[in-house]
Amino acid sequence: MITRPILTLTTAICLGLLASGTAAGQDAFFDEGNQRYQDGDFDGALASYARILEAGLESGDLYYNLGNTYFKRGEIGPAILYYERARRLMPGDDDLLANLDLVRQQTADEITPLPEFWMFRAVRWWVGLLPLTALAWVVALAYLTATTAVILLVLKPGTPVALWARRAAIVAATIALVLGLNLAVRELGIGAPQEAIVMATEADVQSAPSDDSALRIFRVHEGAKVRMGRRSEEWIEIVLEDGTVGWVATQQLEPI
Amino acid sequence: MTFARRLPTRLALAMLGLLCLPASGLAQTARAYLSQNEVGLSQQFVLNVEIAGTQQLDADPTLPDLTAFAAYLGSGTSTSMQMANGRTSVTLTIEYQFQAIAVGTFDIGPITVPASGQTLATEPLTIQVTNARATTRRSGGADGGVAPDDLFITAMPSQDTVYVNQPVTVEYRIFTRVNVDGYNLAQQPTTAGFWAEELAVPQTGVEQIIRDGVQYASSVIRRVALFPTSAGRKTLDPLTIEAQVRVQRRSRGFFDDPFFGRGRSRPIVVASDAVDIDVLTLPAGQPPAFTGLVGQFDISTSIDRTDVNTNDALTFRLEVTGTGNIRTVTTPELGFPTDFEVYPPDVTEQVEPSGEGVRGRKMFEYVVVPRAPGDVSIPPVELAYFNPDTDAYAVATSAPINLRIAGDAIDAPSGPGARRRTSIDAQQDIRFIRIALPTFRPIGASLFRSAWFWTVLLTPLVAMAGAVATRRHQDRLRGDVAYARRRRASRVAKQRLAKAESLRSPEQHRDFHAEIGRALHGFLGDKLNLAEAGLVRDEIRSHLTSRGVANDVIAPYLTCLEDCDRQRFAPTEPDAAAMQEMLTRAGQAMTTLDQALS
């Protein structure tokens, strides 16, 4: 009676391990891409990196390298797109932020972002403080510690072990809760806006979802980051970082 | 130039207009002719326009465009009056001096002369320009009395093969056998590809020189030092002068008497030959400090004091002397310690055009302020140059200077020109890619879809639930008899049934039924926590009914119990099949009761 759930669980774990095991073949592509990048063969590097993506795998470092490669090819739009994708996976990475800053300086539009409420900024800083893997490990360890302590507490009440278990349970549970919330926000993408990068060299921004040139309000250029809003057939409502709103044709954007 | 060319013509025309008033009735003709129909390349020729019977020219004659094959040098005007048969004829001749610059046969179109309200046109001419230089050397023009050999200019380069930046001195001399009142430079030769330094003309005056067996009066008219700026074959354009020559007319007219001829001077344009100079590239093996200096140089440094206090201003002098392109000496690299504040230098240069090339000095005067005490050595300053005399590179080095600086260290103020340690001037480039292998994860993968997550999440929960259950079980066992009995009721009943099964033989049927009865009784007693001994049928029924057990569950149980009691004391032996059926019925009764009670 009890053996059946254990069997299912073991199967699930094995499957999970298998899934991570398939990455071994992609390591070769990653190394190959890096080698080509260092040899200055940026087209080749791009092809190698793309095979990893085609295999349905991603990583912050991979996106970072892709961003670098596109930058070296002089394609600002894709470079920013991949840096932004990398940023979703490793928000606090120093190299990434430095490169993104440098590439942004080369975009045609100078968009001054609206000042952000300090609490939002603080929350974002806190959420992105730890790399995802480290965060997951910390939460898992704290959770396991807390549950183990609770089990000890239940099984051996009134002993000195139970006293320590009680303290450990409180501390570990607090950590698990706080960082677990952090992890949940990150993983579920709570509060993360739907953003996109302008891929077209120049995109007309209309005041309404229509081609009419009379409705054109302004133009954005390759590499500008926009927040995506409502959609209407081929058109999408965008909000620039400075708060300007307008409609652009969907194919001129690439969602992050 | 244009003005200078036109002025004499206009003047002459005006005079003519006055002179020729009586001749107003004469026919006006214009004729053009060349000094020679065949001319060597670079040689000069004269295009004459002769207008007879004019009173006045409304404008200068319009010449066709000759720039394809001829370079304009200058023009002159002469008039002649002739009296024949009591009629005075006036002829105006305008001479245009040209230099042939292209080989071939060329047409000179009609020349139009506006005169007295009419437009006169000349016949077209043809000129042939050949490569033959020697045939007509220096044509002085067809004007009377001045043959090409009478007046010419030579250009003498000091050498015709030099290195880049090595000066070549070109001396222009005028040779004449006719009286020259004076001259002016009509055309400065362009010095493209050279940097020119005019040299003083020696004040030797006019010399008498025998050349080709003929005695000439000669004098230097220009000396120039030319520094070629790049390698290759360079051509210096000819130098052209307009000389005022006193001439006598060819004709034997009354007015040609020397008495009248006096004071009649006419401009003659003469030009030197072009000069070719081969410029060689500097040989390989240039020292690192070489900046293109060619010649012979020396470098020296000096400082006004050697024992100073910090913050005292010192004057540091650096002097480069020598022959060569001294003007191109660049500010040398000084090896001052960084504790020194060095202000930009004051640069002075003195260049004396000497006999051969250019000699001079260039001085750099620095104000330096030591900011830290100590014994400091100012390293020697090096100046690399190429010496064309030895065909080798050389480095001039100054002597090092030792300074003793007393006093306290002073923070350098940020004055203008203050020398600072250079900060790192970072190039703008992206940071390098990641080389270390990352952990890849499926795109769009969420933690909540991974087996690991659920394993880690649920296992402890299950374990915790187990722990809680264990704990409660232990607690009940310890303090609750009813619970303990209930927990073991099924086990005990099973044991008894098993025992009964082993007694399933007709001989032992009493024991068999007794055991089944004990199992049924015991099970109920354990389940309900009652003393087995006191259990009678009615009591059992009321207990079970009060616990909500349905009657159809109670009835088979009680029937089974009754059957057991009856069989225990029955006289006949039951068969094996009946005993097996009994066993099954007891088991079923207990199972249904267990289900009803739980």
GROMACS .gro file of N, CA and C in nm, chain A residues 124-242:
model
  357
  124ARG      N    1   1.282   4.549  -0.582
  124ARG     CA    2   1.344   4.485  -0.698
  124ARG      C    3   1.487   4.444  -0.667
  125TRP      N    4   1.554   4.533  -0.592
  125TRP     CA    5   1.692   4.502  -0.553
  125TRP      C    6   1.693   4.374  -0.469
  126TRP      N    7   1.598   4.368  -0.376
  126TRP     CA    8   1.593   4.254  -0.285
  126TRP      C    9   1.559   4.126  -0.361
  127VAL      N   10   1.465   4.136  -0.452
  127VAL     CA   11   1.423   4.018  -0.526
  127VAL      C   12   1.538   3.965  -0.612
  128GLY      N   13   1.611   4.056  -0.670
  128GLY     CA   14   1.717   4.011  -0.760
  128GLY      C   15   1.851   3.995  -0.693
  129LEU      N   16   1.854   3.997  -0.561
  129LEU     CA   17   1.982   4.000  -0.489
  129LEU      C   18   2.064   3.874  -0.515
  130LEU      N   19   2.001   3.758  -0.505
  130LEU     CA   20   2.077   3.632  -0.518
  130LEU      C   21   2.051   3.571  -0.655
  131PRO      N   22   2.152   3.506  -0.711
  131PRO     CA   23   2.126   3.431  -0.834
  131PRO      C   24   2.023   3.322  -0.806
  132LEU      N   25   1.948   3.290  -0.910
  132LEU     CA   26   1.834   3.200  -0.892
  132LEU      C   27   1.875   3.066  -0.830
  133THR      N   28   1.984   3.009  -0.880
  133THR     CA   29   2.025   2.877  -0.830
  133THR      C   30   2.060   2.886  -0.682
  134ALA      N   31   2.138   2.988  -0.647
  134ALA     CA   32   2.177   3.002  -0.507
  134ALA      C   33   2.053   3.021  -0.420
  135LEU      N   34   1.960   3.100  -0.470
  135LEU     CA   35   1.838   3.127  -0.394
  135LEU      C   36   1.762   2.996  -0.371
  136ALA      N   37   1.750   2.916  -0.477
  136ALA     CA   38   1.677   2.791  -0.466
  136ALA      C   39   1.744   2.699  -0.364
  137TRP      N   40   1.875   2.694  -0.367
  137TRP     CA   41   1.948   2.610  -0.272
  137TRP      C   42   1.925   2.656  -0.128
  138VAL      N   43   1.938   2.786  -0.107
  138VAL     CA   44   1.922   2.838   0.029
  138VAL      C   45   1.782   2.806   0.081
  139VAL      N   46   1.682   2.831  -0.004
  139VAL     CA   47   1.545   2.806   0.038
  139VAL      C   48   1.526   2.658   0.069
  140ALA      N   49   1.579   2.573  -0.020
  140ALA     CA   50   1.562   2.429   0.001
  140ALA      C   51   1.628   2.385   0.131
  141LEU      N   52   1.749   2.433   0.155
  141LEU     CA   53   1.819   2.394   0.278
  141LEU      C   54   1.744   2.441   0.402
  142ALA      N   55   1.700   2.567   0.398
  142ALA     CA   56   1.628   2.621   0.513
  142ALA      C   57   1.501   2.543   0.538
  143TYR      N   58   1.433   2.509   0.429
  143TYR     CA   59   1.308   2.435   0.441
  143TYR      C   60   1.331   2.296   0.500
  144LEU      N   61   1.436   2.229   0.450
  144LEU     CA   62   1.467   2.095   0.501
  144LEU      C   63   1.508   2.102   0.648
  145THR      N   64   1.587   2.202   0.682
  145THR     CA   65   1.629   2.218   0.822
  145THR      C   66   1.506   2.239   0.911
  146ALA      N   67   1.418   2.328   0.865
  146ALA     CA   68   1.300   2.359   0.946
  146ALA      C   69   1.213   2.234   0.965
  147THR      N   70   1.191   2.161   0.859
  147THR     CA   71   1.104   2.043   0.871
  147THR      C   72   1.170   1.935   0.957
  148THR      N   73   1.301   1.917   0.938
  148THR     CA   74   1.372   1.818   1.021
  148THR      C   75   1.359   1.855   1.169
  149ALA      N   76   1.378   1.983   1.195
  149ALA     CA   77   1.369   2.028   1.334
  149ALA      C   78   1.229   2.002   1.389
  150VAL      N   79   1.128   2.027   1.308
  150VAL     CA   80   0.991   2.005   1.353
  150VAL      C   81   0.967   1.857   1.381
  151ILE      N   82   1.021   1.771   1.293
  151ILE     CA   83   1.005   1.627   1.313
  151ILE      C   84   1.068   1.585   1.445
  152LEU      N   85   1.189   1.636   1.469
  152LEU     CA   86   1.257   1.604   1.595
  152LEU      C   87   1.172   1.650   1.714
  153LEU      N   88   1.119   1.770   1.697
  153LEU     CA   89   1.037   1.829   1.803
  153LEU      C   90   0.916   1.740   1.833
  154VAL      N   91   0.859   1.685   1.730
  154VAL     CA   92   0.739   1.604   1.745
  154VAL      C   93   0.774   1.468   1.808
  155LEU      N   94   0.886   1.414   1.760
  155LEU     CA   95   0.918   1.279   1.804
  155LEU      C   96   0.980   1.275   1.942
  156LYS      N   97   1.057   1.377   1.977
  156LYS     CA   98   1.128   1.375   2.106
  156LYS      C   99   1.090   1.497   2.189
  157PRO      N  100   0.971   1.506   2.231
  157PRO     CA  101   0.933   1.625   2.309
  157PRO      C  102   0.996   1.621   2.448
  158GLY      N  103   1.028   1.741   2.499
  158GLY     CA  104   1.075   1.750   2.636
  158GLY      C  105   1.220   1.712   2.655
  159THR      N  106   1.292   1.680   2.547
  159THR     CA  107   1.433   1.646   2.561
  159THR      C  108   1.517   1.769   2.526
  160PRO      N  109   1.650   1.768   2.561
  160PRO     CA  110   1.737   1.881   2.520
  160PRO      C  111   1.741   1.895   2.369
  161VAL      N  112   1.732   1.785   2.296
  161VAL     CA  113   1.732   1.790   2.149
  161VAL      C  114   1.615   1.875   2.101
  162ALA      N  115   1.501   1.855   2.166
  162ALA     CA  116   1.381   1.928   2.124
  162ALA      C  117   1.398   2.078   2.142
  163LEU      N  118   1.473   2.117   2.247
  163LEU     CA  119   1.495   2.260   2.273
  163LEU      C  120   1.569   2.324   2.156
  164TRP      N  121   1.678   2.257   2.115
  164TRP     CA  122   1.757   2.309   2.001
  164TRP      C  123   1.678   2.302   1.873
  165ALA      N  124   1.604   2.193   1.858
  165ALA     CA  125   1.525   2.176   1.738
  165ALA      C  126   1.424   2.289   1.724
  166ARG      N  127   1.373   2.332   1.836
  166ARG     CA  128   1.274   2.439   1.836
  166ARG      C  129   1.334   2.569   1.783
  167ARG      N  130   1.455   2.601   1.837
  167ARG     CA  131   1.521   2.724   1.791
  167ARG      C  132   1.554   2.715   1.643
  168ALA      N  133   1.611   2.599   1.605
  168ALA     CA  134   1.650   2.582   1.465
  168ALA      C  135   1.528   2.594   1.375
  169ALA      N  136   1.417   2.539   1.418
  169ALA     CA  137   1.296   2.541   1.338
  169ALA      C  138   1.250   2.685   1.314
  170ILE      N  139   1.257   2.768   1.421
  170ILE     CA  140   1.211   2.906   1.406
  170ILE      C  141   1.298   2.981   1.306
  171VAL      N  142   1.431   2.970   1.325
  171VAL     CA  143   1.522   3.044   1.237
  171VAL      C  144   1.506   2.995   1.093
  172ALA      N  145   1.513   2.864   1.074
  172ALA     CA  146   1.510   2.808   0.938
  172ALA      C  147   1.377   2.838   0.871
  173ALA      N  148   1.270   2.831   0.948
  173ALA     CA  149   1.139   2.858   0.889
  173ALA      C  150   1.128   3.002   0.844
  174THR      N  151   1.186   3.094   0.923
  174THR     CA  152   1.183   3.236   0.884
  174THR      C  153   1.257   3.256   0.753
  175ILE      N  154   1.379   3.198   0.747
  175ILE     CA  155   1.458   3.213   0.624
  175ILE      C  156   1.381   3.154   0.505
  176ALA      N  157   1.328   3.034   0.526
  176ALA     CA  158   1.259   2.967   0.417
  176ALA      C  159   1.140   3.049   0.370
  177LEU      N  160   1.070   3.110   0.463
  177LEU     CA  161   0.953   3.189   0.427
  177LEU      C  162   0.991   3.314   0.348
  178VAL      N  163   1.087   3.389   0.403
  178VAL     CA  164   1.124   3.516   0.340
  178VAL      C  165   1.183   3.493   0.202
  179LEU      N  166   1.284   3.405   0.197
  179LEU     CA  167   1.348   3.381   0.068
  179LEU      C  168   1.257   3.300  -0.024
  180GLY      N  169   1.171   3.219   0.034
  180GLY     CA  170   1.077   3.143  -0.047
  180GLY      C  171   0.980   3.235  -0.118
  181LEU      N  172   0.943   3.341  -0.050
  181LEU     CA  173   0.857   3.442  -0.111
  181LEU      C  174   0.931   3.507  -0.229
  182ASN      N  175   1.059   3.538  -0.201
  182ASN     CA  176   1.147   3.595  -0.303
  182ASN      C  177   1.150   3.504  -0.425
  183LEU      N  178   1.172   3.375  -0.397
  183LEU     CA  179   1.182   3.276  -0.505
  183LEU      C  180   1.050   3.268  -0.582
  184ALA      N  181   0.941   3.271  -0.508
  184ALA     CA  182   0.810   3.261  -0.572
  184ALA      C  183   0.786   3.381  -0.662
  185VAL      N  184   0.823   3.500  -0.615
  185VAL     CA  185   0.806   3.621  -0.697
  185VAL      C  186   0.886   3.609  -0.824
  186ARG      N  187   1.010   3.562  -0.808
  186ARG     CA  188   1.097   3.548  -0.925
  186ARG      C  189   1.042   3.445  -1.021
  187GLU      N  190   1.004   3.330  -0.969
  187GLU     CA  191   0.965   3.219  -1.055
  187GLU      C  192   0.831   3.241  -1.120
  188LEU      N  193   0.740   3.303  -1.049
  188LEU     CA  194   0.608   3.325  -1.107
  188LEU      C  195   0.603   3.454  -1.186
  189GLY      N  196   0.712   3.531  -1.177
  189GLY     CA  197   0.715   3.656  -1.253
  189GLY      C  198   0.614   3.756  -1.202
  190ILE      N  199   0.590   3.756  -1.071
  190ILE     CA  200   0.492   3.849  -1.015
  190ILE      C  201   0.546   3.990  -1.026
  191GLY      N  202   0.470   4.079  -1.080
  191GLY     CA  203   0.509   4.219  -1.088
  191GLY      C  204   0.607   4.250  -1.198
  192ALA      N  205   0.655   4.147  -1.272
  192ALA     CA  206   0.748   4.174  -1.381
  192ALA      C  207   0.669   4.216  -1.503
  193PRO      N  208   0.696   4.334  -1.557
  193PRO     CA  209   0.618   4.379  -1.672
  193PRO      C  210   0.655   4.302  -1.797
  194GLN      N  211   0.561   4.292  -1.888
  194GLN     CA  212   0.587   4.234  -2.019
  194GLN      C  213   0.663   4.338  -2.100
  195GLU      N  214   0.789   4.311  -2.129
  195GLU     CA  215   0.870   4.410  -2.198
  195GLU      C  216   0.916   4.357  -2.333
  196ALA      N  217   0.958   4.450  -2.417
  196ALA     CA  218   1.005   4.412  -2.550
  196ALA      C  219   1.112   4.511  -2.592
  197ILE      N  220   1.191   4.472  -2.692
  197ILE     CA  221   1.295   4.556  -2.749
  197ILE      C  222   1.256   4.587  -2.893
  198VAL      N  223   1.276   4.712  -2.934
  198VAL     CA  224   1.248   4.750  -3.072
  198VAL      C  225   1.357   4.691  -3.160
  199MET      N  226   1.316   4.613  -3.259
  199MET     CA  227   1.413   4.547  -3.347
  199MET      C  228   1.431   4.623  -3.478
  200ALA      N  229   1.328   4.692  -3.521
  200ALA     CA  230   1.337   4.767  -3.647
  200ALA      C  231   1.432   4.884  -3.628
  201THR      N  232   1.502   4.921  -3.737
  201THR     CA  233   1.594   5.034  -3.730
  201THR      C  234   1.521   5.159  -3.685
  202GLU      N  235   1.401   5.173  -3.738
  202GLU     CA  236   1.319   5.287  -3.700
  202GLU      C  237   1.174   5.242  -3.703
  203ALA      N  238   1.101   5.269  -3.597
  203ALA     CA  239   0.962   5.226  -3.592
  203ALA      C  240   0.875   5.347  -3.567
  204ASP      N  241   0.769   5.357  -3.648
  204ASP     CA  242   0.673   5.467  -3.628
  204ASP      C  243   0.582   5.433  -3.511
  205VAL      N  244   0.564   5.529  -3.423
  205VAL     CA  245   0.473   5.508  -3.312
  205VAL      C  246   0.348   5.591  -3.339
  206GLN      N  247   0.234   5.521  -3.347
  206GLN     CA  248   0.108   5.584  -3.385
  206GLN      C  249   0.025   5.613  -3.259
  207SER      N  250  -0.064   5.706  -3.274
  207SER     CA  251  -0.150   5.735  -3.159
  207SER      C  252  -0.265   5.636  -3.151
  208ALA      N  253  -0.287   5.561  -3.259
  208ALA     CA  254  -0.392   5.460  -3.259
  208ALA      C  255  -0.342   5.343  -3.342
  209PRO      N  256  -0.397   5.225  -3.323
  209PRO     CA  257  -0.352   5.110  -3.401
  209PRO      C  258  -0.391   5.120  -3.546
  210SER      N  259  -0.320   5.204  -3.622
  210SER     CA  260  -0.353   5.225  -3.762
  210SER      C  261  -0.229   5.273  -3.834
  211ASP      N  262  -0.225   5.246  -3.967
  211ASP     CA  263  -0.111   5.283  -4.049
  211ASP      C  264  -0.108   5.431  -4.086
  212ASP      N  265  -0.219   5.498  -4.063
  212ASP     CA  266  -0.235   5.636  -4.109
  212ASP      C  267  -0.118   5.723  -4.063
  213SER      N  268  -0.051   5.785  -4.163
  213SER     CA  269   0.069   5.861  -4.127
  213SER      C  270   0.033   5.986  -4.047
  214ALA      N  271  -0.092   6.028  -4.057
  214ALA     CA  272  -0.133   6.146  -3.981
  214ALA      C  273  -0.135   6.117  -3.831
  215LEU      N  274  -0.141   5.989  -3.799
  215LEU     CA  275  -0.153   5.952  -3.658
  215LEU      C  276  -0.016   5.931  -3.593
  216ARG      N  277   0.089   5.953  -3.672
  216ARG     CA  278   0.221   5.925  -3.616
  216ARG      C  279   0.256   6.029  -3.510
  217ILE      N  280   0.297   5.980  -3.392
  217ILE     CA  281   0.333   6.074  -3.285
  217ILE      C  282   0.483   6.096  -3.283
  218PHE      N  283   0.558   5.987  -3.286
  218PHE     CA  284   0.705   5.999  -3.284
  218PHE      C  285   0.763   5.870  -3.340
  219ARG      N  286   0.894   5.861  -3.332
  219ARG     CA  287   0.961   5.741  -3.382
  219ARG      C  288   1.053   5.687  -3.275
  220VAL      N  289   1.060   5.555  -3.265
  220VAL     CA  290   1.162   5.494  -3.178
  220VAL      C  291   1.258   5.418  -3.267
  221HIS      N  292   1.379   5.397  -3.214
  221HIS     CA  293   1.482   5.333  -3.293
  221HIS      C  294   1.528   5.204  -3.228
  222GLU      N  295   1.604   5.132  -3.305
  222GLU     CA  296   1.651   5.000  -3.265
  222GLU      C  297   1.712   5.004  -3.125
  223GLY      N  298   1.673   4.907  -3.044
  223GLY     CA  299   1.734   4.891  -2.912
  223GLY      C  300   1.655   4.954  -2.800
  224ALA      N  301   1.551   5.031  -2.831
  224ALA     CA  302   1.473   5.093  -2.725
  224ALA      C  303   1.391   4.987  -2.651
  225LYS      N  304   1.385   5.001  -2.519
  225LYS     CA  305   1.309   4.905  -2.440
  225LYS      C  306   1.170   4.963  -2.413
  226VAL      N  307   1.069   4.882  -2.435
  226VAL     CA  308   0.932   4.929  -2.415
  226VAL      C  309   0.855   4.827  -2.331
  227ARG      N  310   0.751   4.877  -2.266
  227ARG     CA  311   0.662   4.788  -2.192
  227ARG      C  312   0.542   4.762  -2.282
  228MET      N  313   0.500   4.636  -2.286
  228MET     CA  314   0.391   4.602  -2.376
  228MET      C  315   0.259   4.612  -2.302
  229GLY      N  316   0.161   4.668  -2.369
  229GLY     CA  317   0.029   4.679  -2.308
  229GLY      C  318  -0.074   4.603  -2.390
  230ARG      N  319  -0.183   4.671  -2.421
  230ARG     CA  320  -0.291   4.606  -2.494
  230ARG      C  321  -0.247   4.567  -2.634
  231ARG      N  322  -0.321   4.474  -2.693
  231ARG     CA  323  -0.293   4.434  -2.829
  231ARG      C  324  -0.418   4.454  -2.912
  232SER      N  325  -0.399   4.487  -3.039
  232SER     CA  326  -0.512   4.497  -3.130
  232SER      C  327  -0.463   4.448  -3.265
  233GLU      N  328  -0.499   4.326  -3.296
  233GLU     CA  329  -0.456   4.260  -3.420
  233GLU      C  330  -0.305   4.269  -3.437
  234GLU      N  331  -0.260   4.345  -3.538
  234GLU     CA  332  -0.117   4.352  -3.568
  234GLU      C  333  -0.049   4.458  -3.482
  235TRP      N  334  -0.124   4.526  -3.399
  235TRP     CA  335  -0.068   4.640  -3.328
  235TRP      C  336  -0.059   4.611  -3.179
  236ILE      N  337   0.034   4.680  -3.119
  236ILE     CA  338   0.055   4.661  -2.976
  236ILE      C  339   0.081   4.797  -2.912
  237GLU      N  340   0.022   4.814  -2.797
  237GLU     CA  341   0.040   4.941  -2.727
  237GLU      C  342   0.169   4.934  -2.646
  238ILE      N  343   0.253   5.034  -2.662
  238ILE     CA  344   0.380   5.033  -2.588
  238ILE      C  345   0.388   5.154  -2.496
  239VAL      N  346   0.463   5.135  -2.388
  239VAL     CA  347   0.492   5.245  -2.296
  239VAL      C  348   0.643   5.255  -2.287
  240LEU      N  349   0.697   5.372  -2.326
  240LEU     CA  350   0.841   5.392  -2.317
  240LEU      C  351   0.881   5.412  -2.172
  241GLU      N  352   1.012   5.404  -2.149
  241GLU     CA  353   1.061   5.418  -2.011
  241GLU      C  354   1.033   5.558  -1.956
  242ASP      N  355   1.013   5.655  -2.045
  242ASP     CA  356   0.982   5.789  -1.995
  242ASP      C  357   0.831   5.811  -1.984
   0.00000   0.00000   0.00000
